[in-house]
Coordinates of C-alpha atoms in Angstrom, one line a residue:
M120 CA 13.4 -21.1 151.8
R121 CA 13.1 -17.8 153.5
L122 CA 12.1 -17.3 157.1
Y123 CA 10.5 -14.0 157.9
F124 CA 11.3 -13.2 161.6
S125 CA 11.5 -10.6 164.2
P126 CA 14.3 -10.9 166.9
G127 CA 13.0 -12.4 170.1
A128 CA 9.6 -13.1 168.7
C129 CA 7.9 -16.6 168.3
S130 CA 9.7 -16.9 165.0
L131 CA 12.7 -18.1 167.0
S132 CA 11.0 -21.5 167.2
P133 CA 11.0 -22.3 163.5
H134 CA 14.4 -20.6 163.2
I135 CA 15.7 -23.2 165.7
A136 CA 13.9 -26.0 163.9
L137 CA 15.6 -25.0 160.6
R138 CA 19.0 -25.1 162.1
E139 CA 18.4 -28.3 164.0
A140 CA 17.2 -29.9 160.7
G141 CA 20.3 -28.7 158.9
L142 CA 18.3 -27.1 156.1
E143 CA 19.4 -24.2 153.9
F144 CA 17.4 -21.0 154.3
H145 CA 17.6 -17.3 154.3
L146 CA 16.6 -14.9 157.1
E147 CA 14.6 -11.7 156.5
R148 CA 13.9 -9.5 159.4
V149 CA 10.4 -7.9 159.7
H150 CA 9.8 -4.6 161.5
L151 CA 6.5 -5.4 163.2
G152 CA 5.7 -1.8 163.8
T153 CA 5.9 -0.7 160.1
K154 CA 5.2 -4.1 158.6
K155 CA 8.2 -3.7 156.4
T156 CA 10.9 -6.3 155.7
R157 CA 14.6 -5.4 155.8
S158 CA 14.6 -5.4 152.0
G159 CA 11.7 -2.8 152.1
A160 CA 8.9 -5.2 151.1
D161 CA 5.4 -4.8 152.5
F162 CA 5.1 -7.8 154.8
T163 CA 1.3 -7.8 154.7
R164 CA 1.6 -8.8 151.1
I165 CA 3.6 -11.8 152.1
N166 CA 1.5 -12.6 155.2
P167 CA -1.8 -10.7 155.3
K168 CA -2.0 -11.6 159.0
G169 CA 0.8 -9.2 159.6
Y170 CA 2.8 -11.2 162.1
V171 CA 5.7 -13.6 162.1
P172 CA 6.7 -16.3 161.5
A173 CA 6.2 -16.8 157.8
L174 CA 8.2 -19.3 155.8
E175 CA 8.5 -18.8 152.0
L176 CA 8.9 -22.2 150.4
E177 CA 11.1 -23.0 147.5
D178 CA 8.1 -22.9 145.1
G179 CA 7.1 -19.4 146.3
Q180 CA 4.2 -20.5 148.6
V181 CA 4.1 -19.1 152.1
L182 CA 3.4 -21.1 155.2
T183 CA 2.3 -19.3 158.3
E184 CA 1.6 -20.2 162.0
G185 CA 4.5 -21.6 164.0
P186 CA 3.2 -25.0 164.9
A187 CA 2.4 -25.8 161.3
I188 CA 5.8 -24.4 160.1
V189 CA 7.9 -26.4 162.6
Q190 CA 6.1 -29.7 161.6
Y191 CA 6.7 -28.9 158.0
I192 CA 10.4 -28.4 158.7
A193 CA 10.6 -31.6 160.7
D194 CA 9.0 -33.6 157.9
L195 CA 11.5 -32.3 155.4
R196 CA 14.1 -34.1 157.5
P197 CA 12.4 -37.2 159.0
G198 CA 15.7 -38.6 160.1
S199 CA 16.3 -35.7 162.4
G200 CA 13.8 -36.9 164.9
L201 CA 12.4 -33.4 165.3
A202 CA 8.9 -34.9 165.0
P203 CA 7.6 -38.4 165.3
P204 CA 6.2 -40.1 162.2
A205 CA 2.9 -38.7 160.8
G206 CA 0.0 -40.8 162.0
S207 CA 1.7 -42.2 165.0
L208 CA 0.3 -41.6 168.5
D209 CA 3.5 -39.8 169.4
R210 CA 2.9 -37.4 166.6
Y211 CA -0.4 -36.5 168.2
R212 CA 1.4 -36.2 171.5
L213 CA 3.7 -33.7 169.8
Q214 CA 0.7 -31.8 168.5
E215 CA -0.8 -31.9 172.0
W216 CA 2.3 -30.1 173.3
L217 CA 2.4 -27.6 170.4
S218 CA -1.3 -26.7 171.1
F219 CA -0.7 -26.4 174.8
I220 CA 2.3 -24.1 174.3
G221 CA 0.5 -22.0 171.7
T222 CA -2.7 -21.5 173.6
E223 CA -1.9 -21.9 177.3
L224 CA 1.5 -20.2 177.3
H225 CA 2.3 -18.2 174.2
K226 CA -1.0 -16.3 174.0
Q227 CA -1.2 -15.7 177.7
F228 CA 1.8 -13.3 177.4
S229 CA -0.2 -10.8 175.3
P230 CA -1.2 -8.5 178.2
L231 CA 2.4 -8.5 179.5
F232 CA 3.6 -7.1 176.2
T233 CA 0.8 -4.6 176.0
P234 CA 1.9 -1.4 177.8
R235 CA -1.7 -0.1 178.1
A236 CA -3.0 -3.4 179.6
P237 CA -4.4 -2.8 183.2
D238 CA -2.2 -4.0 186.1
E239 CA -4.9 -6.3 187.2
Q240 CA -4.9 -8.0 183.8
K241 CA -1.1 -8.4 184.0
T242 CA -1.3 -9.8 187.5
A243 CA -3.9 -12.3 186.4
A244 CA -1.8 -13.3 183.3
R245 CA 1.3 -14.0 185.5
A246 CA -0.8 -16.1 187.9
Y247 CA -2.3 -18.1 185.0
L248 CA 1.1 -18.6 183.4
G249 CA 2.5 -19.8 186.8
R250 CA 0.0 -22.6 186.9
R251 CA 0.7 -23.6 183.4
F252 CA 4.5 -23.5 183.9
A253 CA 3.9 -25.8 186.9
F254 CA 2.3 -28.3 184.6
A255 CA 5.3 -28.2 182.1
A256 CA 7.8 -28.4 185.0
Q257 CA 6.1 -31.5 186.3
R258 CA 6.5 -33.2 182.9
L259 CA 10.2 -32.2 182.8
D260 CA 11.0 -33.4 186.3
G261 CA 13.2 -36.4 185.4
A262 CA 12.8 -36.0 181.6
P263 CA 15.3 -34.0 179.5
Y264 CA 12.7 -33.0 176.9
L265 CA 8.9 -32.8 176.5
M266 CA 8.7 -36.0 174.5
G267 CA 11.3 -37.9 176.6
D268 CA 14.9 -38.3 175.7
R269 CA 14.7 -36.7 172.2
F270 CA 14.6 -33.0 171.4
T271 CA 11.6 -32.1 169.2
V272 CA 10.1 -29.0 167.6
A273 CA 7.9 -28.7 170.7
D274 CA 11.1 -28.0 172.8
G275 CA 12.2 -25.2 170.4
Y276 CA 8.8 -23.6 170.9
L277 CA 8.7 -24.0 174.7
F278 CA 12.2 -22.6 174.9
T279 CA 11.2 -19.6 172.9
V280 CA 8.3 -18.9 175.2
L281 CA 10.6 -19.3 178.3
T282 CA 12.9 -16.6 176.9
W283 CA 10.1 -14.1 177.4
T284 CA 9.8 -14.6 181.1
R285 CA 12.6 -12.2 182.0
F286 CA 11.0 -9.4 179.9
A287 CA 7.6 -10.2 181.5
R288 CA 9.0 -10.2 185.0
I289 CA 8.1 -13.8 185.7
D290 CA 10.4 -15.6 188.2
L291 CA 10.9 -19.2 187.2
G292 CA 12.8 -19.9 190.5
A293 CA 9.9 -21.9 191.8
F294 CA 10.3 -24.3 188.9
P295 CA 13.9 -25.6 189.0
A296 CA 13.1 -28.3 186.4
L297 CA 12.1 -25.5 183.9
V298 CA 15.2 -23.5 184.7
A299 CA 17.4 -26.5 184.1
Y300 CA 15.5 -27.3 180.9
A301 CA 15.9 -23.8 179.5
E302 CA 19.7 -24.0 180.2
R303 CA 19.9 -27.4 178.6
V304 CA 18.0 -26.4 175.4
G305 CA 19.8 -23.0 175.3
A306 CA 23.2 -24.8 175.2
R307 CA 22.3 -26.7 172.0
P308 CA 24.5 -25.6 169.1
A309 CA 21.6 -24.9 166.8
V310 CA 19.8 -22.8 169.4
Q311 CA 23.0 -20.9 170.1
A312 CA 23.4 -20.3 166.4
A313 CA 19.8 -19.1 165.9
M314 CA 20.0 -16.7 168.8
K315 CA 23.4 -15.3 167.7
A316 CA 22.1 -14.8 164.1
E317 CA 19.0 -12.9 165.5
R318 CA 21.2 -10.7 167.7
E319 CA 23.3 -9.7 164.7
E320 CA 20.1 -8.7 162.8
R321 CA 18.9 -6.3 165.5

């Protein structure tokens, strides 16, 4: 498989999942400004949406959208515990978290990464994110991971989003449970390896 990624982007989430699952894969960096891959390919021919992540499967098909990709990865290694069994209520709980992270956290960062966005819009985005971070922090107060004692692909996604807070000037000091969680997830060997690999590709 081949993961198309951009350092620091949401593609870090499936990158973490691939390493947690112990799967073999290749990395190919995408320059999001030019839409060119490191090998010189036109990324829009690989993913017409023009953004990462995209996972090229062994048969040549391409899967896009982070929440779909990470569940696919987890199902390739069901023994990893990265996702509960398909059809179980816990699987739907996992999808609940992936949806929350995707819509209520991930997408709310958009104005903070848009230089031309008005200051009022950025202030409103930070306030909104603060309320949503408070919800996640409440869940993690007393639980090591979103689904309880076991790390899942939802944790890789939330961790990825939390790494953006320093660039977006969001202080997580009011949420000690989130700060401890980010440190806990960030210390995992697979997470360390993914972040190191992406730094080396910059």
